[in-house]
């Protein structure tokens, strides 16, 4: 039997190739899927694999140290010490939202590069995120300070205008 790509399909040992439109042969065991890809499993299906059998992976018991490096996601793992400054970038929305949007996008790039294993690009994106957040913080702090000073000046000017009007009324 051939598949649409012209390759010959393997039939399990002892079975005849089955043509389309023919009923299955009764009395013979049917194995519709053939052998599993990747070779035969170490243990038959339905039986639990016992640790310690030859050819089986050995896992450390609960509470024991892993035999190789730090597991992924643990403190000290490679690439986990690159900060993404996501909290700072989100907080910058209230300071200078235009730069904050770009800082959030760069922060997302840091995580993407870390997951891909590209630590140099993650470090570069982290540095750019920090720079954008710093600029947004400085501009936002100056803007808020100017806004507060302008509000105070407006209140004082309004009070003086009221006092001036009150003095003419007497």
PDB file of C-alpha atoms in Angstrom:
ATOM      1  CA  UNK A   1       0.000   0.000   0.000  1.00  0.00           C
ATOM      2  CA  UNK A   2       1.356   3.444  -0.825  1.00  0.00           C
ATOM      3  CA  UNK A   3       0.589   6.745   0.789  1.00  0.00           C
ATOM      4  CA  UNK A   4      -0.079   9.971  -1.174  1.00  0.00           C
ATOM      5  CA  UNK A   5       3.631  10.836  -1.104  1.00  0.00           C
ATOM      6  CA  UNK A   6       4.634   7.675  -2.939  1.00  0.00           C
ATOM      7  CA  UNK A   7       6.390   6.035   0.026  1.00  0.00           C
ATOM      8  CA  UNK A   8       5.805   2.416   0.905  1.00  0.00           C
ATOM      9  CA  UNK A   9       4.056   1.912   4.247  1.00  0.00           C
ATOM     10  CA  UNK A  10       5.318  -0.751   6.616  1.00  0.00           C
ATOM     11  CA  UNK A  11       2.890  -3.480   7.589  1.00  0.00           C
ATOM     12  CA  UNK A  12       3.157  -5.249  10.949  1.00  0.00           C
ATOM     13  CA  UNK A  13       4.709  -8.703  10.714  1.00  0.00           C
ATOM     14  CA  UNK A  14       2.282 -11.386   9.577  1.00  0.00           C
ATOM     15  CA  UNK A  15      -0.443  -9.132   8.188  1.00  0.00           C
ATOM     16  CA  UNK A  16      -1.585  -8.755   4.637  1.00  0.00           C
ATOM     17  CA  UNK A  17      -1.906  -5.285   3.121  1.00  0.00           C
ATOM     18  CA  UNK A  18      -5.529  -4.200   3.196  1.00  0.00           C
ATOM     19  CA  UNK A  19      -7.054  -2.551   0.139  1.00  0.00           C
ATOM     20  CA  UNK A  20      -9.713   0.114   0.375  1.00  0.00           C
ATOM     21  CA  UNK A  21     -13.224  -1.228   0.091  1.00  0.00           C
ATOM     22  CA  UNK A  22     -12.346  -4.727   1.358  1.00  0.00           C
ATOM     23  CA  UNK A  23     -13.708  -5.883   4.705  1.00  0.00           C
ATOM     24  CA  UNK A  24     -11.104  -6.771   7.352  1.00  0.00           C
ATOM     25  CA  UNK A  25     -10.057 -10.395   7.630  1.00  0.00           C
ATOM     26  CA  UNK A  26     -11.681 -11.959  10.676  1.00  0.00           C
ATOM     27  CA  UNK A  27      -9.676 -14.245  12.922  1.00  0.00           C
ATOM     28  CA  UNK A  28      -6.495 -12.185  12.635  1.00  0.00           C
ATOM     29  CA  UNK A  29      -5.550  -9.605  15.248  1.00  0.00           C
ATOM     30  CA  UNK A  30      -6.008  -6.042  13.992  1.00  0.00           C
ATOM     31  CA  UNK A  31      -3.257  -3.478  14.683  1.00  0.00           C
ATOM     32  CA  UNK A  32      -4.485  -0.335  12.957  1.00  0.00           C
ATOM     33  CA  UNK A  33      -1.630   1.951  14.000  1.00  0.00           C
ATOM     34  CA  UNK A  34       1.438  -0.260  13.599  1.00  0.00           C
ATOM     35  CA  UNK A  35       4.453   0.115  15.866  1.00  0.00           C
ATOM     36  CA  UNK A  36       4.966   3.378  17.761  1.00  0.00           C
ATOM     37  CA  UNK A  37       7.480   5.821  16.328  1.00  0.00           C
ATOM     38  CA  UNK A  38      10.805   6.118  18.101  1.00  0.00           C
ATOM     39  CA  UNK A  39      11.211   2.404  18.706  1.00  0.00           C
ATOM     40  CA  UNK A  40       9.604   0.108  21.221  1.00  0.00           C
ATOM     41  CA  UNK A  41       9.005   1.384  24.746  1.00  0.00           C
ATOM     42  CA  UNK A  42      11.135   0.000  27.563  1.00  0.00           C
ATOM     43  CA  UNK A  43       8.071  -1.370  29.348  1.00  0.00           C
ATOM     44  CA  UNK A  44       4.907  -2.765  27.763  1.00  0.00           C
ATOM     45  CA  UNK A  45       1.909  -0.474  27.722  1.00  0.00           C
ATOM     46  CA  UNK A  46      -0.135  -0.520  30.903  1.00  0.00           C
ATOM     47  CA  UNK A  47       2.768  -1.516  33.165  1.00  0.00           C
ATOM     48  CA  UNK A  48       4.408   1.150  35.316  1.00  0.00           C
ATOM     49  CA  UNK A  49       8.070   1.871  34.720  1.00  0.00           C
ATOM     50  CA  UNK A  50      10.144   1.161  37.787  1.00  0.00           C
ATOM     51  CA  UNK A  51      13.010   3.581  38.475  1.00  0.00           C
ATOM     52  CA  UNK A  52      16.337   1.863  38.442  1.00  0.00           C
ATOM     53  CA  UNK A  53      15.640  -0.373  35.462  1.00  0.00           C
ATOM     54  CA  UNK A  54      18.326  -0.285  32.810  1.00  0.00           C
ATOM     55  CA  UNK A  55      17.695   2.276  30.096  1.00  0.00           C
ATOM     56  CA  UNK A  56      15.346   4.370  32.242  1.00  0.00           C
ATOM     57  CA  UNK A  57      16.118   7.972  33.282  1.00  0.00           C
ATOM     58  CA  UNK A  58      17.238   8.351  36.856  1.00  0.00           C
ATOM     59  CA  UNK A  59      15.534  11.166  38.780  1.00  0.00           C
ATOM     60  CA  UNK A  60      16.656  12.408  42.186  1.00  0.00           C
ATOM     61  CA  UNK A  61      14.407  11.493  45.079  1.00  0.00           C
ATOM     62  CA  UNK A  62      12.396  14.165  46.858  1.00  0.00           C
ATOM     63  CA  UNK A  63      14.679  16.444  48.875  1.00  0.00           C
ATOM     64  CA  UNK A  64      17.884  15.473  47.067  1.00  0.00           C
ATOM     65  CA  UNK A  65      20.018  17.843  45.026  1.00  0.00           C
ATOM     66  CA  UNK A  66      19.749  17.519  41.240  1.00  0.00           C
ATOM     67  CA  UNK A  67      22.974  16.068  39.786  1.00  0.00           C
ATOM     68  CA  UNK A  68      23.363  18.812  37.182  1.00  0.00           C
ATOM     69  CA  UNK A  69      23.243  22.617  37.657  1.00  0.00           C
ATOM     70  CA  UNK A  70      20.208  24.560  38.766  1.00  0.00           C
ATOM     71  CA  UNK A  71      16.791  23.637  37.407  1.00  0.00           C
ATOM     72  CA  UNK A  72      15.150  26.188  35.106  1.00  0.00           C
ATOM     73  CA  UNK A  73      13.400  29.006  36.890  1.00  0.00           C
ATOM     74  CA  UNK A  74      15.356  28.745  40.135  1.00  0.00           C
ATOM     75  CA  UNK A  75      17.305  31.728  41.458  1.00  0.00           C
ATOM     76  CA  UNK A  76      20.811  31.766  40.092  1.00  0.00           C
ATOM     77  CA  UNK A  77      19.899  30.025  36.850  1.00  0.00           C
ATOM     78  CA  UNK A  78      21.619  31.366  33.751  1.00  0.00           C
ATOM     79  CA  UNK A  79      19.871  34.442  32.333  1.00  0.00           C
ATOM     80  CA  UNK A  80      17.486  34.849  35.261  1.00  0.00           C
ATOM     81  CA  UNK A  81      19.452  37.759  36.715  1.00  0.00           C
ATOM     82  CA  UNK A  82      18.639  40.094  33.787  1.00  0.00           C
ATOM     83  CA  UNK A  83      15.973  42.550  35.054  1.00  0.00           C
ATOM     84  CA  UNK A  84      13.072  43.479  32.802  1.00  0.00           C
ATOM     85  CA  UNK A  85      11.959  46.657  34.684  1.00  0.00           C
ATOM     86  CA  UNK A  86       8.321  45.897  33.843  1.00  0.00           C
ATOM     87  CA  UNK A  87       6.949  47.408  37.061  1.00  0.00           C
ATOM     88  CA  UNK A  88       8.902  50.605  36.572  1.00  0.00           C
ATOM     89  CA  UNK A  89       7.776  50.786  32.925  1.00  0.00           C
ATOM     90  CA  UNK A  90       4.113  50.384  33.918  1.00  0.00           C
ATOM     91  CA  UNK A  91       4.495  53.026  36.624  1.00  0.00           C
ATOM     92  CA  UNK A  92       5.913  55.455  34.082  1.00  0.00           C
ATOM     93  CA  UNK A  93       2.484  55.617  32.422  1.00  0.00           C
ATOM     94  CA  UNK A  94       1.516  58.177  35.072  1.00  0.00           C
ATOM     95  CA  UNK A  95       4.692  60.184  34.468  1.00  0.00           C
ATOM     96  CA  UNK A  96       5.219  60.300  30.701  1.00  0.00           C
ATOM     97  CA  UNK A  97       2.989  57.801  28.958  1.00  0.00           C
ATOM     98  CA  UNK A  98       4.492  58.135  25.477  1.00  0.00           C
ATOM     99  CA  UNK A  99       7.881  56.803  26.565  1.00  0.00           C
ATOM    100  CA  UNK A 100       6.215  54.364  28.982  1.00  0.00           C
ATOM    101  CA  UNK A 101       4.573  52.502  26.105  1.00  0.00           C
ATOM    102  CA  UNK A 102       7.931  51.978  24.420  1.00  0.00           C
ATOM    103  CA  UNK A 103       9.471  50.946  27.756  1.00  0.00           C
ATOM    104  CA  UNK A 104       6.762  48.295  28.253  1.00  0.00           C
ATOM    105  CA  UNK A 105       7.379  46.946  24.747  1.00  0.00           C
ATOM    106  CA  UNK A 106      11.147  46.745  25.422  1.00  0.00           C
ATOM    107  CA  UNK A 107      10.430  45.036  28.743  1.00  0.00           C
ATOM    108  CA  UNK A 108       8.439  42.372  26.904  1.00  0.00           C
ATOM    109  CA  UNK A 109      11.373  41.908  24.523  1.00  0.00           C
ATOM    110  CA  UNK A 110      13.642  41.190  27.510  1.00  0.00           C
ATOM    111  CA  UNK A 111      11.453  38.256  28.542  1.00  0.00           C
ATOM    112  CA  UNK A 112      11.172  37.026  24.961  1.00  0.00           C
ATOM    113  CA  UNK A 113      14.937  37.046  24.462  1.00  0.00           C
ATOM    114  CA  UNK A 114      15.493  35.306  27.810  1.00  0.00           C
ATOM    115  CA  UNK A 115      13.087  32.515  26.833  1.00  0.00           C
ATOM    116  CA  UNK A 116      14.866  32.140  23.482  1.00  0.00           C
ATOM    117  CA  UNK A 117      18.236  31.943  25.259  1.00  0.00           C
ATOM    118  CA  UNK A 118      19.586  35.072  23.539  1.00  0.00           C
ATOM    119  CA  UNK A 119      21.131  36.616  26.655  1.00  0.00           C
ATOM    120  CA  UNK A 120      23.091  39.346  24.829  1.00  0.00           C
ATOM    121  CA  UNK A 121      19.938  40.723  23.193  1.00  0.00           C
ATOM    122  CA  UNK A 122      18.054  40.402  26.510  1.00  0.00           C
ATOM    123  CA  UNK A 123      20.770  42.405  28.282  1.00  0.00           C
ATOM    124  CA  UNK A 124      20.648  45.075  25.557  1.00  0.00           C
ATOM    125  CA  UNK A 125      16.834  45.312  25.715  1.00  0.00           C
ATOM    126  CA  UNK A 126      17.042  45.522  29.519  1.00  0.00           C
ATOM    127  CA  UNK A 127      19.497  48.404  29.270  1.00  0.00           C
ATOM    128  CA  UNK A 128      17.238  50.222  26.779  1.00  0.00           C
ATOM    129  CA  UNK A 129      14.204  49.653  29.027  1.00  0.00           C
ATOM    130  CA  UNK A 130      16.065  51.137  31.984  1.00  0.00           C
ATOM    131  CA  UNK A 131      17.086  54.173  29.912  1.00  0.00           C
ATOM    132  CA  UNK A 132      13.523  54.771  28.664  1.00  0.00           C
ATOM    133  CA  UNK A 133      12.148  54.448  32.194  1.00  0.00           C
ATOM    134  CA  UNK A 134      14.769  56.835  33.583  1.00  0.00           C
ATOM    135  CA  UNK A 135      14.028  59.462  30.916  1.00  0.00           C
ATOM    136  CA  UNK A 136      10.258  59.070  31.441  1.00  0.00           C
ATOM    137  CA  UNK A 137      10.712  59.416  35.216  1.00  0.00           C
ATOM    138  CA  UNK A 138      12.811  62.569  34.925  1.00  0.00           C
ATOM    139  CA  UNK A 139      10.491  64.223  32.387  1.00  0.00           C
ATOM    140  CA  UNK A 140       7.425  63.169  34.368  1.00  0.00           C
ATOM    141  CA  UNK A 141       8.825  64.425  37.682  1.00  0.00           C
ATOM    142  CA  UNK A 142       9.701  67.805  36.154  1.00  0.00           C
ATOM    143  CA  UNK A 143       6.258  68.021  34.520  1.00  0.00           C
ATOM    144  CA  UNK A 144       4.456  67.198  37.758  1.00  0.00           C
ATOM    145  CA  UNK A 145       6.565  69.739  39.659  1.00  0.00           C
ATOM    146  CA  UNK A 146       5.755  72.442  37.088  1.00  0.00           C
ATOM    147  CA  UNK A 147       2.065  71.501  37.243  1.00  0.00           C
ATOM    148  CA  UNK A 148       2.022  71.771  41.046  1.00  0.00           C
ATOM    149  CA  UNK A 149       3.802  75.155  40.938  1.00  0.00           C
ATOM    150  CA  UNK A 150       1.322  76.412  38.321  1.00  0.00           C
ATOM    151  CA  UNK A 151      -1.625  75.296  40.473  1.00  0.00           C
ATOM    152  CA  UNK A 152      -0.175  77.080  43.499  1.00  0.00           C
ATOM    153  CA  UNK A 153       0.427  80.250  41.464  1.00  0.00           C
ATOM    154  CA  UNK A 154      -3.141  80.070  40.090  1.00  0.00           C
ATOM    155  CA  UNK A 155      -4.598  79.701  43.599  1.00  0.00           C
ATOM    156  CA  UNK A 156      -2.542  82.632  44.925  1.00  0.00           C
ATOM    157  CA  UNK A 157      -3.508  84.792  41.935  1.00  0.00           C
ATOM    158  CA  UNK A 158      -7.179  83.903  42.388  1.00  0.00           C
ATOM    159  CA  UNK A 159      -6.982  84.797  46.101  1.00  0.00           C
ATOM    160  CA  UNK A 160      -5.375  88.139  45.313  1.00  0.00           C
ATOM    161  CA  UNK A 161      -8.033  88.848  42.690  1.00  0.00           C
ATOM    162  CA  UNK A 162     -10.771  88.063  45.201  1.00  0.00           C
ATOM    163  CA  UNK A 163      -9.063  90.285  47.817  1.00  0.00           C
ATOM    164  CA  UNK A 164      -8.771  93.079  45.276  1.00  0.00           C
ATOM    165  CA  UNK A 165     -12.467  92.803  44.370  1.00  0.00           C
ATOM    166  CA  UNK A 166     -13.428  92.715  48.050  1.00  0.00           C
ATOM    167  CA  UNK A 167     -11.426  95.889  48.731  1.00  0.00           C
ATOM    168  CA  UNK A 168     -13.335  97.790  45.991  1.00  0.00           C
ATOM    169  CA  UNK A 169     -16.686  96.723  47.386  1.00  0.00           C
ATOM    170  CA  UNK A 170     -16.211  98.606  50.688  1.00  0.00           C
TER     171      UNK A 170
END
